mmCIF file of C-alpha atoms and ligand atoms in Angstrom:
data_model
loop_
_atom_site.group_PDB
_atom_site.id
_atom_site.type_symbol
_atom_site.label_atom_id
_atom_site.label_comp_id
_atom_site.label_asym_id
_atom_site.label_seq_id
_atom_site.Cartn_x
_atom_site.Cartn_y
_atom_site.Cartn_z
ATOM 1 C CA MET A 1033 -96.085 -43.230 -345.016
ATOM 2 C CA GLN A 1034 -92.913 -45.260 -345.493
ATOM 3 C CA ASP A 1035 -92.245 -48.954 -345.185
ATOM 4 C CA ALA A 1036 -89.074 -51.005 -344.719
ATOM 5 C CA ILE A 1037 -88.616 -51.247 -348.498
ATOM 6 C CA THR A 1038 -89.093 -47.581 -349.414
ATOM 7 C CA ALA A 1039 -86.929 -46.568 -346.439
ATOM 8 C CA VAL A 1040 -84.008 -48.636 -347.752
ATOM 9 C CA ILE A 1041 -84.519 -47.592 -351.376
ATOM 10 C CA ASN A 1042 -84.878 -43.891 -350.548
ATOM 11 C CA SER A 1043 -81.676 -43.880 -348.562
ATOM 12 C CA SER A 1044 -79.762 -45.581 -351.411
ATOM 13 C CA ASP A 1045 -81.367 -43.228 -353.943
ATOM 14 C CA VAL A 1046 -80.286 -40.032 -352.171
ATOM 15 C CA GLN A 1047 -76.712 -41.365 -352.358
ATOM 16 C CA GLY A 1048 -77.189 -42.355 -356.030
ATOM 17 C CA LYS A 1049 -76.106 -45.913 -355.233
ATOM 18 C CA TYR A 1050 -77.319 -49.446 -355.735
ATOM 19 C CA LEU A 1051 -78.322 -51.184 -352.500
ATOM 20 C CA ASP A 1052 -75.192 -52.014 -350.494
ATOM 21 C CA ALA A 1053 -74.741 -55.110 -348.305
ATOM 22 C CA GLY A 1054 -76.246 -53.437 -345.243
ATOM 23 C CA ALA A 1055 -79.308 -52.288 -347.168
ATOM 24 C CA LEU A 1056 -79.770 -55.732 -348.692
ATOM 25 C CA ASP A 1057 -79.498 -57.340 -345.252
ATOM 26 C CA LYS A 1058 -82.258 -55.080 -343.983
ATOM 27 C CA LEU A 1059 -84.484 -56.087 -346.875
ATOM 28 C CA LYS A 1060 -83.672 -59.765 -346.390
ATOM 29 C CA GLY A 1061 -84.660 -59.547 -342.729
ATOM 30 C CA TYR A 1062 -87.905 -57.848 -343.677
ATOM 31 C CA PHE A 1063 -88.826 -60.424 -346.336
ATOM 32 C CA GLN A 1064 -87.878 -63.345 -344.073
ATOM 33 C CA THR A 1065 -90.282 -62.104 -341.406
ATOM 34 C CA GLY A 1066 -93.116 -61.473 -343.902
ATOM 35 C CA GLN A 1067 -95.128 -64.543 -342.971
ATOM 36 C CA ILE A 1068 -94.788 -63.814 -339.258
ATOM 37 C CA ARG A 1069 -96.037 -60.251 -339.807
ATOM 38 C CA VAL A 1070 -99.033 -61.294 -341.873
ATOM 39 C CA ASN A 1071 -100.011 -64.075 -339.440
ATOM 40 C CA ALA A 1072 -99.771 -61.671 -336.513
ATOM 41 C CA ALA A 1073 -101.883 -59.047 -338.308
ATOM 42 C CA SER A 1074 -104.501 -61.680 -339.027
ATOM 43 C CA LYS A 1075 -104.675 -62.815 -335.377
ATOM 44 C CA ILE A 1076 -104.790 -59.244 -334.139
ATOM 45 C CA SER A 1077 -107.620 -58.213 -336.442
ATOM 46 C CA ALA A 1078 -109.649 -61.261 -335.450
ATOM 47 C CA ASN A 1079 -109.181 -60.461 -331.736
ATOM 48 C CA ALA A 1080 -108.911 -56.668 -331.606
ATOM 49 C CA SER A 1081 -111.832 -55.994 -329.290
ATOM 50 C CA VAL A 1082 -110.738 -58.747 -326.882
ATOM 51 C CA ILE A 1083 -107.181 -57.383 -326.819
ATOM 52 C CA VAL A 1084 -108.456 -53.898 -325.936
ATOM 53 C CA LYS A 1085 -110.892 -55.255 -323.337
ATOM 54 C CA ASP A 1086 -108.253 -57.411 -321.618
ATOM 55 C CA ALA A 1087 -105.764 -54.536 -321.628
ATOM 56 C CA VAL A 1088 -108.305 -52.223 -319.986
ATOM 57 C CA ALA A 1089 -109.104 -54.888 -317.377
ATOM 58 C CA LYS A 1090 -105.389 -55.252 -316.624
ATOM 59 C CA SER A 1091 -104.621 -51.566 -316.371
ATOM 60 C CA LEU A 1092 -107.443 -49.036 -316.034
ATOM 61 C CA LEU A 1093 -110.521 -50.770 -314.674
ATOM 62 C CA TYR A 1094 -111.284 -49.830 -311.044
ATOM 63 C CA SER A 1095 -108.459 -47.283 -311.020
ATOM 64 C CA SER A 1096 -108.874 -43.573 -310.279
ATOM 65 C CA VAL A 1097 -109.495 -42.738 -313.967
ATOM 66 C CA THR A 1098 -112.712 -44.790 -314.035
ATOM 67 C CA ARG A 1099 -114.084 -43.311 -310.810
ATOM 68 C CA PRO A 1100 -116.116 -40.067 -310.594
ATOM 69 C CA GLY A 1101 -113.822 -37.180 -311.484
ATOM 70 C CA GLY A 1102 -111.518 -39.462 -313.493
ATOM 71 C CA ASN A 1103 -111.006 -38.858 -317.187
ATOM 72 C CA MET A 1104 -112.688 -42.145 -318.215
ATOM 73 C CA TYR A 1105 -115.727 -41.511 -316.033
ATOM 74 C CA THR A 1106 -119.043 -41.294 -317.909
ATOM 75 C CA THR A 1107 -119.895 -43.629 -320.722
ATOM 76 C CA ARG A 1108 -118.949 -41.115 -323.375
ATOM 77 C CA ARG A 1109 -115.408 -40.747 -322.072
ATOM 78 C CA TYR A 1110 -115.045 -44.459 -321.397
ATOM 79 C CA ALA A 1111 -116.021 -45.117 -325.003
ATOM 80 C CA ALA A 1112 -113.576 -42.453 -326.263
ATOM 81 C CA CYS A 1113 -110.769 -44.147 -324.343
ATOM 82 C CA ILE A 1114 -111.597 -47.604 -325.725
ATOM 83 C CA ARG A 1115 -111.726 -46.097 -329.204
ATOM 84 C CA ASP A 1116 -108.296 -44.478 -328.699
ATOM 85 C CA LEU A 1117 -106.813 -47.814 -327.613
ATOM 86 C CA ASP A 1118 -108.295 -49.458 -330.684
ATOM 87 C CA TYR A 1119 -106.605 -46.734 -332.814
ATOM 88 C CA TYR A 1120 -103.260 -47.510 -331.139
ATOM 89 C CA LEU A 1121 -103.686 -51.215 -331.765
ATOM 90 C CA ARG A 1122 -104.755 -50.786 -335.383
ATOM 91 C CA TYR A 1123 -102.026 -48.296 -336.299
ATOM 92 C CA SER A 1124 -99.347 -50.342 -334.490
ATOM 93 C CA THR A 1125 -100.456 -53.308 -336.579
ATOM 94 C CA TYR A 1126 -100.096 -51.236 -339.779
ATOM 95 C CA ALA A 1127 -96.629 -50.107 -338.673
ATOM 96 C CA MET A 1128 -95.640 -53.699 -337.820
ATOM 97 C CA LEU A 1129 -96.737 -54.830 -341.299
ATOM 98 C CA ALA A 1130 -94.832 -51.959 -342.915
ATOM 99 C CA GLY A 1131 -91.784 -52.496 -340.675
ATOM 100 C CA ASP A 1132 -91.679 -48.724 -340.223
ATOM 101 C CA ALA A 1133 -92.992 -46.267 -337.625
ATOM 102 C CA SER A 1134 -93.602 -43.279 -339.896
ATOM 103 C CA ILE A 1135 -97.353 -43.912 -340.148
ATOM 104 C CA LEU A 1136 -97.547 -43.425 -336.373
ATOM 105 C CA ASP A 1137 -95.959 -39.970 -336.603
ATOM 106 C CA GLU A 1138 -98.219 -38.930 -339.447
ATOM 107 C CA ARG A 1139 -101.601 -40.299 -338.410
ATOM 108 C CA VAL A 1140 -101.496 -40.875 -334.657
ATOM 109 C CA LEU A 1141 -98.943 -38.786 -332.799
ATOM 110 C CA ASN A 1142 -99.265 -35.558 -334.774
ATOM 111 C CA GLY A 1143 -100.897 -33.133 -332.289
ATOM 112 C CA LEU A 1144 -101.970 -35.927 -329.928
ATOM 113 C CA LYS A 1145 -100.089 -34.765 -326.843
ATOM 114 C CA GLU A 1146 -101.566 -31.274 -327.182
ATOM 115 C CA THR A 1147 -105.085 -32.732 -327.582
ATOM 116 C CA TYR A 1148 -104.639 -34.924 -324.508
ATOM 117 C CA ASN A 1149 -103.283 -32.021 -322.467
ATOM 118 C CA SER A 1150 -106.158 -29.757 -323.404
ATOM 119 C CA LEU A 1151 -108.774 -32.444 -322.535
ATOM 120 C CA GLY A 1152 -107.055 -33.573 -319.340
ATOM 121 C CA VAL A 1153 -106.488 -37.105 -320.680
ATOM 122 C CA PRO A 1154 -103.730 -38.530 -318.436
ATOM 123 C CA SER A 1155 -100.798 -39.693 -320.565
ATOM 124 C CA SER A 1156 -99.414 -41.861 -317.751
ATOM 125 C CA SER A 1157 -102.607 -43.965 -317.564
ATOM 126 C CA THR A 1158 -102.738 -44.124 -321.363
ATOM 127 C CA ILE A 1159 -99.166 -45.405 -321.417
ATOM 128 C CA GLN A 1160 -100.058 -48.038 -318.775
ATOM 129 C CA ALA A 1161 -102.931 -49.214 -320.942
ATOM 130 C CA ILE A 1162 -100.720 -49.381 -324.055
ATOM 131 C CA GLN A 1163 -98.135 -51.395 -322.089
ATOM 132 C CA ALA A 1164 -100.902 -53.772 -320.992
ATOM 133 C CA MET A 1165 -101.993 -54.059 -324.641
ATOM 134 C CA LYS A 1166 -98.400 -54.919 -325.524
ATOM 135 C CA GLU A 1167 -98.441 -57.860 -323.071
ATOM 136 C CA VAL A 1168 -101.864 -59.085 -324.139
ATOM 137 C CA THR A 1169 -100.877 -58.882 -327.837
ATOM 138 C CA ALA A 1170 -97.585 -60.730 -327.262
ATOM 139 C CA SER A 1171 -99.386 -63.578 -325.513
ATOM 140 C CA LEU A 1172 -101.701 -63.855 -328.518
ATOM 141 C CA VAL A 1173 -99.210 -63.614 -331.405
ATOM 142 C CA GLY A 1174 -96.116 -65.204 -329.826
ATOM 143 C CA ALA A 1175 -92.731 -63.890 -328.806
ATOM 144 C CA ASP A 1176 -91.250 -62.828 -332.183
ATOM 145 C CA ALA A 1177 -94.253 -60.952 -333.525
ATOM 146 C CA GLY A 1178 -94.987 -59.710 -330.007
ATOM 147 C CA LYS A 1179 -91.552 -58.145 -329.820
ATOM 148 C CA GLU A 1180 -92.047 -56.433 -333.178
ATOM 149 C CA MET A 1181 -95.472 -55.101 -332.145
ATOM 150 C CA GLY A 1182 -93.834 -53.929 -328.917
ATOM 151 C CA VAL A 1183 -91.541 -51.635 -330.915
ATOM 152 C CA TYR A 1184 -94.543 -49.687 -332.201
ATOM 153 C CA PHE A 1185 -96.507 -49.679 -328.950
ATOM 154 C CA ASP A 1186 -93.381 -48.277 -327.262
ATOM 155 C CA TYR A 1187 -93.030 -45.729 -330.059
ATOM 156 C CA ILE A 1188 -96.520 -44.394 -329.290
ATOM 157 C CA CYS A 1189 -95.706 -44.327 -325.563
ATOM 158 C CA SER A 1190 -92.566 -42.270 -326.127
ATOM 159 C CA GLY A 1191 -94.557 -39.904 -328.345
ATOM 160 C CA LEU A 1192 -96.987 -39.408 -325.475
ATOM 161 C CA SER A 1193 -94.431 -38.914 -322.708
HETATM 162 C C1 CYC B 2182 -106.374 -42.093 -335.350
HETATM 163 C C2 CYC B 2182 -105.738 -40.987 -334.629
HETATM 164 C C3 CYC B 2182 -106.581 -40.381 -333.528
HETATM 165 C C4 CYC B 2182 -106.308 -40.401 -332.182
HETATM 166 C C5 CYC B 2182 -105.141 -41.049 -331.529
HETATM 167 C C6 CYC B 2182 -107.336 -39.648 -331.529
HETATM 168 C C7 CYC B 2182 -107.382 -39.379 -330.151
HETATM 169 C C8 CYC B 2182 -108.308 -38.546 -329.459
HETATM 170 N N1 CYC B 2182 -108.779 -38.857 -328.223
HETATM 171 C C9 CYC B 2182 -109.662 -37.895 -327.822
HETATM 172 C C10 CYC B 2182 -110.410 -37.856 -326.635
HETATM 173 C C11 CYC B 2182 -110.350 -38.726 -325.523
HETATM 174 N N2 CYC B 2182 -109.428 -39.685 -325.258
HETATM 175 C C12 CYC B 2182 -109.680 -40.289 -324.044
HETATM 176 C C13 CYC B 2182 -108.834 -41.354 -323.533
HETATM 177 C C14 CYC B 2182 -108.525 -41.734 -322.233
HETATM 178 N N3 CYC B 2182 -108.937 -41.166 -321.059
HETATM 179 C C15 CYC B 2182 -108.430 -41.852 -319.985
HETATM 180 O O1 CYC B 2182 -108.579 -41.542 -318.803
HETATM 181 C C16 CYC B 2182 -107.696 -43.047 -320.400
HETATM 182 C C17 CYC B 2182 -106.361 -43.189 -319.701
HETATM 183 C C18 CYC B 2182 -107.582 -42.841 -321.920
HETATM 184 C C19 CYC B 2182 -107.760 -44.127 -322.745
HETATM 185 C C20 CYC B 2182 -106.554 -45.001 -322.685
HETATM 186 C C21 CYC B 2182 -110.871 -39.699 -323.524
HETATM 187 C C22 CYC B 2182 -111.592 -40.047 -322.239
HETATM 188 C C23 CYC B 2182 -111.280 -38.700 -324.448
HETATM 189 C C24 CYC B 2182 -112.470 -37.776 -324.328
HETATM 190 C C25 CYC B 2182 -112.086 -36.609 -323.445
HETATM 191 C C26 CYC B 2182 -113.173 -35.580 -323.343
HETATM 192 O O2 CYC B 2182 -113.822 -35.254 -324.355
HETATM 193 O O3 CYC B 2182 -113.408 -35.092 -322.241
HETATM 194 C C27 CYC B 2182 -109.736 -36.897 -328.846
HETATM 195 C C28 CYC B 2182 -110.582 -35.649 -328.799
HETATM 196 C C29 CYC B 2182 -111.777 -35.712 -329.731
HETATM 197 C C30 CYC B 2182 -112.696 -36.840 -329.410
HETATM 198 O O4 CYC B 2182 -113.157 -36.966 -328.251
HETATM 199 O O5 CYC B 2182 -112.942 -37.649 -330.304
HETATM 200 C C31 CYC B 2182 -108.870 -37.291 -329.859
HETATM 201 C C32 CYC B 2182 -108.563 -36.521 -331.125
HETATM 202 N N4 CYC B 2182 -108.225 -39.229 -332.471
HETATM 203 C C33 CYC B 2182 -107.804 -39.653 -333.690
HETATM 204 O O6 CYC B 2182 -108.397 -39.447 -334.802
#
């Protein structure tokens, strides 16, 4: 896993250079938004189950996936879906804190599309639910942090499509 700091340092290190103005600007931006990131993470962890529940209500509930024959039908599958959404929320929060998406590649997206294909989990409905989670999260944490969280929710969606 990388974060905004190691990303900048690693790229200077491979060139054998001190941090240049661009690299320092990136770090400055990251440090200046530190409080916003931590506050957002705190609100998200206190409200995670509500965020997931509201997102499901906005996107999946009473759709074809929750009806007989749909991939969320039966309690076991419904619960697996809720659990997956909670994974996406938790890992997006980690990535937002780190200011870097690499944790999503390593721990979430690696092999996910293949797993979903083999179990018939519809990526399009999953993406809809993640987009709903993006809206619900933004309304909770405010526009700036919401936009930053959106980067990582979108990253998961592109990994799934
Ligand atoms: C932390 C990283 C991580 C991820 C991301 C993860 C995902 C993940 N989701 C799974 C299943 C599943 N995922 C879903 C999800 C859905 N079905 C729908 O119709 C909805 C659109 C959607 C929810 C948004 C369902 C229903 C299953 C169970 C499918 C089945 O067993 O038939 C499985 C198969 C094994 C299992 O059931 O536990 C994995 C590995 N596991 C992990 O360890």
